XYZ file of N, CA and C in Angstrom:
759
model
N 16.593 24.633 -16.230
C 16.834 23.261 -15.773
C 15.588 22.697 -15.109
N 15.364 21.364 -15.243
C 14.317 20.831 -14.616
C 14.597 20.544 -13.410
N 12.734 20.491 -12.411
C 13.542 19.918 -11.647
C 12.461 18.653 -10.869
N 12.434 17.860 -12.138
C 11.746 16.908 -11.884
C 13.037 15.990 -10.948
N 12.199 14.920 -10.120
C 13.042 13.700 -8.897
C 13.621 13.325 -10.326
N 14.929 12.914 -9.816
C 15.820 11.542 -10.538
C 14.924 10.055 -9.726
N 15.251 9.282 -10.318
C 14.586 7.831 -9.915
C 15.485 6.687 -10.591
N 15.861 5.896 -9.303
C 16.670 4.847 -9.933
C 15.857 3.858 -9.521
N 15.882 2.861 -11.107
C 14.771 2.033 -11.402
C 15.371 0.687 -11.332
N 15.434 -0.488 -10.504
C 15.346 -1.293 -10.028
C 14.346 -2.622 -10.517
N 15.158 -4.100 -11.058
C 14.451 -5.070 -11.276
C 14.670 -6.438 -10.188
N 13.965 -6.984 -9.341
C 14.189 -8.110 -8.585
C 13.617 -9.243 -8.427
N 14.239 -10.157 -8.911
C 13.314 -11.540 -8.603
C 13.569 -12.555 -7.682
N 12.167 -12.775 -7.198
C 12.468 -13.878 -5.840
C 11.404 -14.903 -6.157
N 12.202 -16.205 -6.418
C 11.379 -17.604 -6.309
C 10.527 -17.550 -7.597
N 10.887 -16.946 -8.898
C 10.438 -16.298 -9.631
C 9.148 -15.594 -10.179
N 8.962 -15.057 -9.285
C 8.442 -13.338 -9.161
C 9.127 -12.285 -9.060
N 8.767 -11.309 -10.362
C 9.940 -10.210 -10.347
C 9.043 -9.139 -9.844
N 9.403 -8.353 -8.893
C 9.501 -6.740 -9.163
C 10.068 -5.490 -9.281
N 9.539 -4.512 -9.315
C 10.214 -3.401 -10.140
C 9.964 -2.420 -8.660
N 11.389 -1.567 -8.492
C 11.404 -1.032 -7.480
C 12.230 0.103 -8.088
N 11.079 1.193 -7.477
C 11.522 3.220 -7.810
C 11.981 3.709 -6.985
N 13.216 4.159 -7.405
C 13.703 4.696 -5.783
C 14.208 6.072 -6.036
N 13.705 7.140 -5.051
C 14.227 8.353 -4.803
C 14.681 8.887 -3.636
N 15.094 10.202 -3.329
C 15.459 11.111 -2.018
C 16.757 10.408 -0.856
N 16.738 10.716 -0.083
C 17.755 10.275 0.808
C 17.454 10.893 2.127
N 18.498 10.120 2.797
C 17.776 10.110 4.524
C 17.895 9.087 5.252
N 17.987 9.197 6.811
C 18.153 7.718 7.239
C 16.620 7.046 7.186
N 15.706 7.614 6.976
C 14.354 6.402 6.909
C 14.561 5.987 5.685
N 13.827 4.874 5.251
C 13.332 4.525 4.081
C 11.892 4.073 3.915
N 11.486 4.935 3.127
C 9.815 4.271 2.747
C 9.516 3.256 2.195
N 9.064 2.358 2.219
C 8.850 0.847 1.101
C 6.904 1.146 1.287
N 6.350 1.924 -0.906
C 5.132 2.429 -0.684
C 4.802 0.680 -1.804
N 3.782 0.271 -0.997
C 3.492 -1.054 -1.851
C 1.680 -0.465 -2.143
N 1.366 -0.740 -3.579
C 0.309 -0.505 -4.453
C -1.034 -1.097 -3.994
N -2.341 -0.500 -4.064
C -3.260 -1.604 -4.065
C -3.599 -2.487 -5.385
N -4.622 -3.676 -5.249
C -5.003 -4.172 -6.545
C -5.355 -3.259 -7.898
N -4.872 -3.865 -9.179
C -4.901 -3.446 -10.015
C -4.249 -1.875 -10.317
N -3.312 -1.613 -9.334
C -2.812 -0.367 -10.087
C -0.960 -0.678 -9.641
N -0.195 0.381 -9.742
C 0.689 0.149 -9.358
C 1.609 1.221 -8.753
N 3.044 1.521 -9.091
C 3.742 2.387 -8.527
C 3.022 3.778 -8.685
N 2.755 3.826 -9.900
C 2.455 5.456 -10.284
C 1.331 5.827 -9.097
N 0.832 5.515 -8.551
C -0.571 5.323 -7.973
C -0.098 6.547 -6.741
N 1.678 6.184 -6.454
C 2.167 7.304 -5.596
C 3.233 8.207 -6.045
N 2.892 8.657 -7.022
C 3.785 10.043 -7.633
C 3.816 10.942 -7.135
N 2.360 11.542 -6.513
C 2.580 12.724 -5.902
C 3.566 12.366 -4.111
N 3.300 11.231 -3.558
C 3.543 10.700 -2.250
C 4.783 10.764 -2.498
N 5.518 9.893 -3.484
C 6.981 10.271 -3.008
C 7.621 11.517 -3.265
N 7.029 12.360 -3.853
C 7.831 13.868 -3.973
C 7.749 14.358 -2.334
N 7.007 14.355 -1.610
C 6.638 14.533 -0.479
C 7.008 14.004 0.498
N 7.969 12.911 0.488
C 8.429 12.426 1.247
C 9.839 12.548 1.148
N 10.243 12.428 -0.114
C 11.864 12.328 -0.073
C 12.886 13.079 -0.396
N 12.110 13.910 1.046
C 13.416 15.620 1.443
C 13.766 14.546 3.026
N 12.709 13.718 3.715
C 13.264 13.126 4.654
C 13.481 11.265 4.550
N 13.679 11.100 3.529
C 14.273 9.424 3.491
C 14.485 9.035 1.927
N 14.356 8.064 2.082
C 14.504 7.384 0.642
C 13.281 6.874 0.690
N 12.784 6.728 -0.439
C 11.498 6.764 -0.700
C 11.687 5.450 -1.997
N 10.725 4.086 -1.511
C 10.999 3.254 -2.362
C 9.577 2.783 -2.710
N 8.947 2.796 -4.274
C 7.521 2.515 -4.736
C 7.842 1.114 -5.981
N 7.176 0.373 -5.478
C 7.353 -1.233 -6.180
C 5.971 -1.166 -7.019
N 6.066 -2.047 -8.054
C 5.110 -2.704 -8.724
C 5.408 -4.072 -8.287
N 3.922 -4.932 -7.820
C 4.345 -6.319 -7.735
C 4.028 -7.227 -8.568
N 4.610 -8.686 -8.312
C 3.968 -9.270 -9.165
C 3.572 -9.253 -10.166
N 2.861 -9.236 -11.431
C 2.251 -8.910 -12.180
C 0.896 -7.277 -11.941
N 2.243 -6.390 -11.866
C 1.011 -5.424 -12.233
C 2.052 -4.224 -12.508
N 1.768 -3.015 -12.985
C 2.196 -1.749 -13.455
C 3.362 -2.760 -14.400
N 4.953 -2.393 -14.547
C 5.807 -3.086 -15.752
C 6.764 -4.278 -15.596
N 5.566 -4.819 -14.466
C 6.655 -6.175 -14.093
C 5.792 -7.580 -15.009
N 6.344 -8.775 -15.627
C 5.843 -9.464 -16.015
C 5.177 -10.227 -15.013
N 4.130 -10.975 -15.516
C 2.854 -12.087 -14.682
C 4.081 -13.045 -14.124
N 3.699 -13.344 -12.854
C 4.235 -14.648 -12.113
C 3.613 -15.756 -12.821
N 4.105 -17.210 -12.879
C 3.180 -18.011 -12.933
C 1.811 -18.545 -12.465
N 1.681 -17.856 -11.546
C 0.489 -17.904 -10.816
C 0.022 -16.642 -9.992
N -1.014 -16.468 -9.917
C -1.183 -14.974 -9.168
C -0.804 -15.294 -7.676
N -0.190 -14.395 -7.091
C 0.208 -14.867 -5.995
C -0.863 -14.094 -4.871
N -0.380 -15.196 -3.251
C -1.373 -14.857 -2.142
C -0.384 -13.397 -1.801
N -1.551 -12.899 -0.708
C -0.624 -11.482 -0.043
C 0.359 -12.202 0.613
N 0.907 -13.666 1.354
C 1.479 -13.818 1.784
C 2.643 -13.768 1.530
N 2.547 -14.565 0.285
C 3.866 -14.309 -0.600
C 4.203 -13.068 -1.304
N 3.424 -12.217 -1.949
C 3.979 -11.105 -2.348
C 4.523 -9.762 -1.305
N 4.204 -10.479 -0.001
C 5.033 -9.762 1.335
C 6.113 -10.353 0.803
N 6.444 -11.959 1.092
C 8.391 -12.180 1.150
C 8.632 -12.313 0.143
N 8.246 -11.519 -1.262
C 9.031 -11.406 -2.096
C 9.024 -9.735 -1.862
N 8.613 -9.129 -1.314
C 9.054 -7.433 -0.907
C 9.926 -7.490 0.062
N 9.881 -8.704 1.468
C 10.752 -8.637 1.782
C 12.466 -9.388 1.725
N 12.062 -10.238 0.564
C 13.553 -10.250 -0.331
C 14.210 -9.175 -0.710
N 13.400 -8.508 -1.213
C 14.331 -7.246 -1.986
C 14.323 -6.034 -0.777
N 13.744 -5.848 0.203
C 14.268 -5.181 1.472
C 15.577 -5.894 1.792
N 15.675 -7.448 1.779
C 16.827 -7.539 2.945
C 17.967 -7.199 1.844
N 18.159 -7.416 0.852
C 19.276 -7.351 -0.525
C 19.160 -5.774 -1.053
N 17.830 -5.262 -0.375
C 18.229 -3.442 -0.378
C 19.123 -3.332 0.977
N 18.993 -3.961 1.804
C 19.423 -2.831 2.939
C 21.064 -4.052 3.234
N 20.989 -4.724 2.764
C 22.460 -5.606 3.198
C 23.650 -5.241 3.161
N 24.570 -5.079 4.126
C 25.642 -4.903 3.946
C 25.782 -2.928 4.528
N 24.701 -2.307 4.962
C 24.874 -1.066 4.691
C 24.629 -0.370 5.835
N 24.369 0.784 6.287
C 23.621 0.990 7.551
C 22.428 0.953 7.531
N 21.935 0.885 8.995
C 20.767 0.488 8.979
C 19.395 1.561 9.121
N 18.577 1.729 8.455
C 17.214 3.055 8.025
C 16.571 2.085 9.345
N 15.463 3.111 9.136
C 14.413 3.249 9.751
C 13.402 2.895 8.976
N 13.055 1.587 8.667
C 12.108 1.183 7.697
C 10.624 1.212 7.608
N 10.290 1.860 7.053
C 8.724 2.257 7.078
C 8.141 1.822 6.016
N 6.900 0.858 6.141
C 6.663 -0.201 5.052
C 4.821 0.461 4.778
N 4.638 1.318 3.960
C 3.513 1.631 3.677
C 2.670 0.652 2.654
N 1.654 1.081 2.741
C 0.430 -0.111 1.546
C -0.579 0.832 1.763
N -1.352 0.944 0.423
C -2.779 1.100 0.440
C -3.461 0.306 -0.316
N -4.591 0.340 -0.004
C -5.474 -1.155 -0.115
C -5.452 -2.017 -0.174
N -5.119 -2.818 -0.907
C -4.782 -4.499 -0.990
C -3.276 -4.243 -0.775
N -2.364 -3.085 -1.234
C -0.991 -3.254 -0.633
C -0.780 -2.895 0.775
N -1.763 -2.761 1.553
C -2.113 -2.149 3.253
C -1.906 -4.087 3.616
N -2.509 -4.706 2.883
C -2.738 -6.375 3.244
C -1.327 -7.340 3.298
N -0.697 -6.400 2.150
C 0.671 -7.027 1.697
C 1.609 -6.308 2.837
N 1.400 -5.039 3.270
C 2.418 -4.423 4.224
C 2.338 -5.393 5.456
N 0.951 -5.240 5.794
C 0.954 -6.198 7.015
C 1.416 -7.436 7.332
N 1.713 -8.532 5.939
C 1.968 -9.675 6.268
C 3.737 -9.552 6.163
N 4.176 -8.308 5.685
C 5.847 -8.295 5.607
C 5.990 -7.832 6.905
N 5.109 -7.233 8.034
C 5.969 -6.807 9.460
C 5.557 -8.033 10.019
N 4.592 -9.019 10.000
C 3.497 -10.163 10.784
C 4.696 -11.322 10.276
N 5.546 -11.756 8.828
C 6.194 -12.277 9.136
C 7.999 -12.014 8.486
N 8.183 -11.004 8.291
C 9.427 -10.541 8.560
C 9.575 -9.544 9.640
N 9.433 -9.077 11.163
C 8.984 -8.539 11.874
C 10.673 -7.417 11.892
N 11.703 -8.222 11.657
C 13.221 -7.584 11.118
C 13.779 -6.524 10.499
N 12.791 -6.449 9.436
C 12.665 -5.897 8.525
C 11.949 -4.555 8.541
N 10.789 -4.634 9.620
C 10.023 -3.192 9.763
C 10.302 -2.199 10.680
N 10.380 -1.030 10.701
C 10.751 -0.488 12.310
C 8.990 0.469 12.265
N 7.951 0.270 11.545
C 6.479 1.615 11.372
C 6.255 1.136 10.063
N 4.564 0.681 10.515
C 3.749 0.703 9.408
C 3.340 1.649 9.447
N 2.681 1.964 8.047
C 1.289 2.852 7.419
C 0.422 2.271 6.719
N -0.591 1.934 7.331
C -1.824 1.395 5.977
C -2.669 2.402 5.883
N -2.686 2.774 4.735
C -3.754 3.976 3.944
C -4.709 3.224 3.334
N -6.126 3.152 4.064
C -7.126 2.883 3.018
C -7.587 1.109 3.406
N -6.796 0.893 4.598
C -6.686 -0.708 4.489
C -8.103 -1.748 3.779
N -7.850 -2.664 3.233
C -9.123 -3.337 2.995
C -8.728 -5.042 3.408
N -9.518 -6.161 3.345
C -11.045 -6.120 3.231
C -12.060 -6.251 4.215
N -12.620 -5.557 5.110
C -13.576 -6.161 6.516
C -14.409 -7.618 6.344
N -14.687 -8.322 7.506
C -15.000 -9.691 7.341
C -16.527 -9.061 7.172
N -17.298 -9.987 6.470
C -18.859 -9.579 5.610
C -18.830 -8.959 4.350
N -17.852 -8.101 3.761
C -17.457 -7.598 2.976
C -16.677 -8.146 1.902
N -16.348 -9.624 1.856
C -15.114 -10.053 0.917
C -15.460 -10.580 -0.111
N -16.526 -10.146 -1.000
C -16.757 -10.216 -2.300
C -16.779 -9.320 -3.578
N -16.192 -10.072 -4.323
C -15.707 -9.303 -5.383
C -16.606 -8.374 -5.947
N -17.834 -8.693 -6.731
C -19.013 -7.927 -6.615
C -18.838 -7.024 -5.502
N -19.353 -7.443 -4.723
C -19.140 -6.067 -3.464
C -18.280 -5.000 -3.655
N -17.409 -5.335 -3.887
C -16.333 -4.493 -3.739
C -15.987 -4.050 -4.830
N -16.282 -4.466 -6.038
C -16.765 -3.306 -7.315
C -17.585 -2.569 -7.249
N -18.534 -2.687 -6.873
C -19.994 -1.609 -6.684
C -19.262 -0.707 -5.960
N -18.506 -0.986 -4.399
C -18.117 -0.006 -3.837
C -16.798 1.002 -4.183
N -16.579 0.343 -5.252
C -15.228 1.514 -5.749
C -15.806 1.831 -7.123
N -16.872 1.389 -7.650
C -17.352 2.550 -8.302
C -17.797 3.871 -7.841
N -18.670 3.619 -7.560
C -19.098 4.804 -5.810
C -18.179 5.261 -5.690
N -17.086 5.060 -5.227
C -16.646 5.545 -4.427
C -15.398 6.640 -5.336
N -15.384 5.948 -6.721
C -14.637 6.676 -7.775
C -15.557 7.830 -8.821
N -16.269 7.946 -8.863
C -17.453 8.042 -9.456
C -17.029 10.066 -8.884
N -16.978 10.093 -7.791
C -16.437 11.620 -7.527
C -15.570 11.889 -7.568
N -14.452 11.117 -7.797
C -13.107 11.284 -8.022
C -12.562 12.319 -9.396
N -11.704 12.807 -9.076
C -10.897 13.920 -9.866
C -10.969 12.989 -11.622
N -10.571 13.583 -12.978
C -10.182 12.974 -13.823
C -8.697 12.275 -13.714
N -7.724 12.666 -13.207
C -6.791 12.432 -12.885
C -6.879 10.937 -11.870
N -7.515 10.778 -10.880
C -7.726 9.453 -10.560
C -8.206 8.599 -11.399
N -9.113 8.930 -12.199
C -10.272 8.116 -12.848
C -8.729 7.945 -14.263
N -8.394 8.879 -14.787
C -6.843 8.647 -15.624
C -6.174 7.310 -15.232
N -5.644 7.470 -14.052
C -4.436 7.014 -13.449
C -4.870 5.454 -12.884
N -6.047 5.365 -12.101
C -7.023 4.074 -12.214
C -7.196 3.079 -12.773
N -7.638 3.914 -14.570
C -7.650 3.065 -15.781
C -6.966 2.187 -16.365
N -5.505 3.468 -16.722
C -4.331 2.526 -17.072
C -3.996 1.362 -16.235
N -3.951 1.935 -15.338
C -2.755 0.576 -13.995
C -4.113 -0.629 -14.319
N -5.353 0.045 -14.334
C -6.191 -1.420 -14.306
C -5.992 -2.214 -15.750
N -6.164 -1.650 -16.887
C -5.718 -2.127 -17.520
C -4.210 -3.105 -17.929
N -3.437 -2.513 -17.328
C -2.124 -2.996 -17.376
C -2.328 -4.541 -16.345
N -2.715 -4.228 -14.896
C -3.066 -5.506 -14.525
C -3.189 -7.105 -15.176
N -4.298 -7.259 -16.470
C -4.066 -7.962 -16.883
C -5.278 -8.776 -17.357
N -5.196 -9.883 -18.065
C -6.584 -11.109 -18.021
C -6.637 -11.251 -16.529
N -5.807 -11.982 -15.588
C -5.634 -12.171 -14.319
C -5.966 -11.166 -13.416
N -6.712 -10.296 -13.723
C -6.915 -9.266 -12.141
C -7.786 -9.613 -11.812
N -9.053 -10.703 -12.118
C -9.858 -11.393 -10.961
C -9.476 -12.281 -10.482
N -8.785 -13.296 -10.437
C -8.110 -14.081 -9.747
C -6.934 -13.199 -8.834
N -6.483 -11.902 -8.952
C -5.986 -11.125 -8.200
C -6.684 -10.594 -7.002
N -8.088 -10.265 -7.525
C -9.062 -9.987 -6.585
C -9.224 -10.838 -5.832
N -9.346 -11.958 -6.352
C -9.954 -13.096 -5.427
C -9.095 -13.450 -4.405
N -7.393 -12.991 -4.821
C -6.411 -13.346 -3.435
C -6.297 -12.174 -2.301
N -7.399 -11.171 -3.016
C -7.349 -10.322 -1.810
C -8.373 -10.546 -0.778
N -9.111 -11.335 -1.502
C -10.800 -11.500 -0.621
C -10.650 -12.870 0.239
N -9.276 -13.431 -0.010
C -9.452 -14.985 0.850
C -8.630 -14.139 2.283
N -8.249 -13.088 1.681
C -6.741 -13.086 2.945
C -7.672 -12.231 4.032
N -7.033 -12.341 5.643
C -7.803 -12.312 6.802
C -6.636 -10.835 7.556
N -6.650 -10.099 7.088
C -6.398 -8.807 7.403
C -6.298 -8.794 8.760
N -7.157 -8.668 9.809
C -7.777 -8.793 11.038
C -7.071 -9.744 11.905
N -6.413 -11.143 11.189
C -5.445 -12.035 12.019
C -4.284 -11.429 12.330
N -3.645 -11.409 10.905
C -2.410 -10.921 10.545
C -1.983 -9.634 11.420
N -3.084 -8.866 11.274
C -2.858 -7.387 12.546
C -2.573 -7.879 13.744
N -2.966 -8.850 14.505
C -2.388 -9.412 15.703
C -1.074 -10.042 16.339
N -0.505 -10.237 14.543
C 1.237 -10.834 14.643
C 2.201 -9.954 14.828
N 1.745 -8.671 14.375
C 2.431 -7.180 14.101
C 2.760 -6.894 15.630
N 3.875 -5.920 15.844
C 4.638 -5.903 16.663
C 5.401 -4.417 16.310
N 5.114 -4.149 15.630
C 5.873 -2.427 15.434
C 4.704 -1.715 15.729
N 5.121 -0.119 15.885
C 4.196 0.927 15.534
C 3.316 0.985 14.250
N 1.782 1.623 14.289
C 1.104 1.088 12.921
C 0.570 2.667 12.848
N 0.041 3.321 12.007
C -0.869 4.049 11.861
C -1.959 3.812 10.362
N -3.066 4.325 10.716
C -3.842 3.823 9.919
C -4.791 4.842 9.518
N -4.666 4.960 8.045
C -5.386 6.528 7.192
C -6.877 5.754 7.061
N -7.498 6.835 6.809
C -8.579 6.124 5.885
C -9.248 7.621 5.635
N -9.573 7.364 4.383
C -10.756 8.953 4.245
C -11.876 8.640 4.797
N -12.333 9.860 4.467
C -13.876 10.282 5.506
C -14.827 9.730 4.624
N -14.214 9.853 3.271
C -15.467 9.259 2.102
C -15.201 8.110 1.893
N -14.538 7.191 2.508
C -13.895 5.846 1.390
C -15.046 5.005 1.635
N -15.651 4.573 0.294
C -16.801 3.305 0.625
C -16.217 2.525 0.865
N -14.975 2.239 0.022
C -14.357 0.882 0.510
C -13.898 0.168 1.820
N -13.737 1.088 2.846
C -13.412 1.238 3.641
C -14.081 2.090 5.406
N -15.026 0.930 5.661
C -15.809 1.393 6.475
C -15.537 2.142 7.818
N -15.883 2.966 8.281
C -15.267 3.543 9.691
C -14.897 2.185 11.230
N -16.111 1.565 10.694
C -15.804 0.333 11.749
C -14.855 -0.782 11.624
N -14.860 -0.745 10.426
C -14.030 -1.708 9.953
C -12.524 -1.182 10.136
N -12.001 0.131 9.942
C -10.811 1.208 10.054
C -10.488 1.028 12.055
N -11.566 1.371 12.286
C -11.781 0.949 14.233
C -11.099 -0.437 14.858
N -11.505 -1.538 14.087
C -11.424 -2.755 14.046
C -10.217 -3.349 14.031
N -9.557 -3.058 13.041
C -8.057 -3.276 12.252
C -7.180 -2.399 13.666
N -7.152 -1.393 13.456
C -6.732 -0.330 14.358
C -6.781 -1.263 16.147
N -7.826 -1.699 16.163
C -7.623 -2.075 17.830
C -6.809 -3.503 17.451
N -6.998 -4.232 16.185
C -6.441 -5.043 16.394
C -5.173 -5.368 16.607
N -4.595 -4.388 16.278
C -3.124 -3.968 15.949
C -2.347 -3.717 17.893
N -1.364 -4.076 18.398
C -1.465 -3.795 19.411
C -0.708 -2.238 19.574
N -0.383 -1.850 18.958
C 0.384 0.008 18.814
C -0.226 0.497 17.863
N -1.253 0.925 17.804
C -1.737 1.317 16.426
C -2.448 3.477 16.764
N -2.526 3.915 15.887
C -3.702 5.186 16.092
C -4.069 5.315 14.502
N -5.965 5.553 14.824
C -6.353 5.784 13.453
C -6.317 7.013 12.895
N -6.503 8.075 12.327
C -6.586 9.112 11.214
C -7.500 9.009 10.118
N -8.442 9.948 10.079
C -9.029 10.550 9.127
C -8.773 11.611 8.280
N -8.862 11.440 7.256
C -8.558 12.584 5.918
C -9.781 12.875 5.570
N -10.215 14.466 5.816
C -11.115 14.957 5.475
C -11.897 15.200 3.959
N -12.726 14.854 3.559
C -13.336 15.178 2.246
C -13.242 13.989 1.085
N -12.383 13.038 1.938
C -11.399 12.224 0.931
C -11.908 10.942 0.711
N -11.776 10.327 -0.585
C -12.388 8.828 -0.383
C -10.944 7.875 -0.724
N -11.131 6.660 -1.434
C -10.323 5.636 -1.473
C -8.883 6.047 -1.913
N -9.289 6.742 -2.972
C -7.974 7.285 -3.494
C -7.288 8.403 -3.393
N -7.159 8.717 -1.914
C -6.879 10.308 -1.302
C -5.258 10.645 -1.760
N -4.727 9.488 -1.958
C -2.937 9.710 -2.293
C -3.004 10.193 -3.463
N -3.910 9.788 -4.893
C -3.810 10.045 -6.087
C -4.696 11.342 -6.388
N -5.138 11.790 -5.562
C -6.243 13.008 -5.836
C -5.616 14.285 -4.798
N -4.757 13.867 -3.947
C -4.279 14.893 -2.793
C -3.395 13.813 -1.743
N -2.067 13.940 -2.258
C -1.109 13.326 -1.235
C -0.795 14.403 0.158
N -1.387 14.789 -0.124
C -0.650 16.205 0.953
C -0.922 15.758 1.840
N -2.384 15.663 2.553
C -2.871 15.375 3.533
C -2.080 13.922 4.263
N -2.105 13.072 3.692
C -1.627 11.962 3.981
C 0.201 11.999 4.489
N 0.978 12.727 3.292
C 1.940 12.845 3.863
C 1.941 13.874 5.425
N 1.399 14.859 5.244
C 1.489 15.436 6.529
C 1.100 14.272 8.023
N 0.267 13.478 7.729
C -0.273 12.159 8.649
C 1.243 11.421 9.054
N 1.833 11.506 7.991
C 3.298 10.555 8.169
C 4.071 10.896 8.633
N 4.372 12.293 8.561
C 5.317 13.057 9.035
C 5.222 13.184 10.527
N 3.864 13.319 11.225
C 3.582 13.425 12.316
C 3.657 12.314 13.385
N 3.339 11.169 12.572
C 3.505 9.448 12.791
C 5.015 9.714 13.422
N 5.637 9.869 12.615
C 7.072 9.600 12.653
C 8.140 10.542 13.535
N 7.532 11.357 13.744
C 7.663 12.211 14.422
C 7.596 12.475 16.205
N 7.253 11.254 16.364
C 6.714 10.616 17.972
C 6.964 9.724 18.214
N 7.815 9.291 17.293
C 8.787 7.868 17.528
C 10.539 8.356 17.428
């Protein structure tokens, strides 16, 4: 017998934008893991096996990316927060109430933040893994050079898993980019009001130590974490580390 996770696969649309929501494990927490640019759910395969012996463990594709169709327009992080947190309040309605833990890495670290900054209801602990974009830093150029680099040592299996989701993205993943480079990360951390913790590898170009410092103080409950050896894509090359970060997070609350 196998014993691969069961996964119940989930379609939701709000204001019409659909996404696609994976759900496994059980438990009173629930994880909500939101994607960075250009990739999507798969991005945390190994993360939710690892998590969901203690919650339910929920991994979205948004908007237009991994097998949800294009919105009419690429949307800001603002909005692709309250359309995650549509389908939080119509997940959790009517039922008891989890312990909601709203993770993101990279550009979905941007999208987590604006669902606790303005559904504050909805969150009880962030996690941003990897957060991006620091102010001086918000160009697209830029920030290709630096995830080449920064992929360039990465496992085949990242550089695999990378490809597709980028591909799948779309004609539209620079105008995707571009809604990650207008949005102000650094404000938004100041609206937040839950517990935060904040990963970042030791290698991530994308993701500068000061800039990880920055975010982190901005936040008013926050502690940072380093993952040793690791660059941007430490979940898709070695979730371990990271889940053990979460477990410990959560664990002191």
């Amino acid at each position: 017998m196998s014993d691969a996770p069961t996964f119940a696969i989930e379609r939701f649309t709000h204001e019409g934008a659909t996404l696609v929501a994976q759900e496994s494990g059980e438990g009173h927490d629930l994880f909500v893991l939101i994607h960075g640019v250009g990739m999507g759910r798969s991005a945390f395969a190994e993360l939710e096996g690892l998590l969901d012996d203690i919650g339910r463990v929920v991994a979205v594709d948004l908007p237009g990316y991994g097998e949800t169709p294009e919105p009419g327009r690429v949307l800001s992080m603002e909005e692709n927060a309250d359309v995650v947190a549509a389908y939080l309040s119509d997940l959790t309605a009517g039922g008891e109430s989890p312990r909601i833990v709203v993770l993101g890495h990279s550009m979905g670290a941007q999208v987590a933040l604006e669902v606790a900054a303005r559904h504050p209801h909805l969150v009880d602990a962030l996690v941003l893994v990897g957060p991006t974009v620091e102010p001086g830093a918000r160009s697209a150029v830029r920030q290709l050079w630096r995830l080449i680099r920064d992929i360039i040592p990465e496992s085949p299996r990242v550089i695999a898993v990378g490809a597709r989701e980028y591909l799948r993205a779309g004609p539209r993943l620079l105008a995707k980019v571009r809604a990650v480079m207008v949005h102000r990360p650094e404000d938004t951390a100041r609206q937040v009001t839950v517990p935060a913790l904040v990963i970042r590898g030791e290698r991530d170009i994308l993701v500068p130590v000061e800039w990880a410092r920055q975010l982190t103080e901005a936040l008013p409950d926050a502690c940072l974490r380093e993952v040793a050896e690791f660059g941007h894509e430490t979940m898709i090359r070695n979730a371990g580390p990271t889940a053990s970060l979460i477990r410990e997070f959560l664990a002191d609350r």
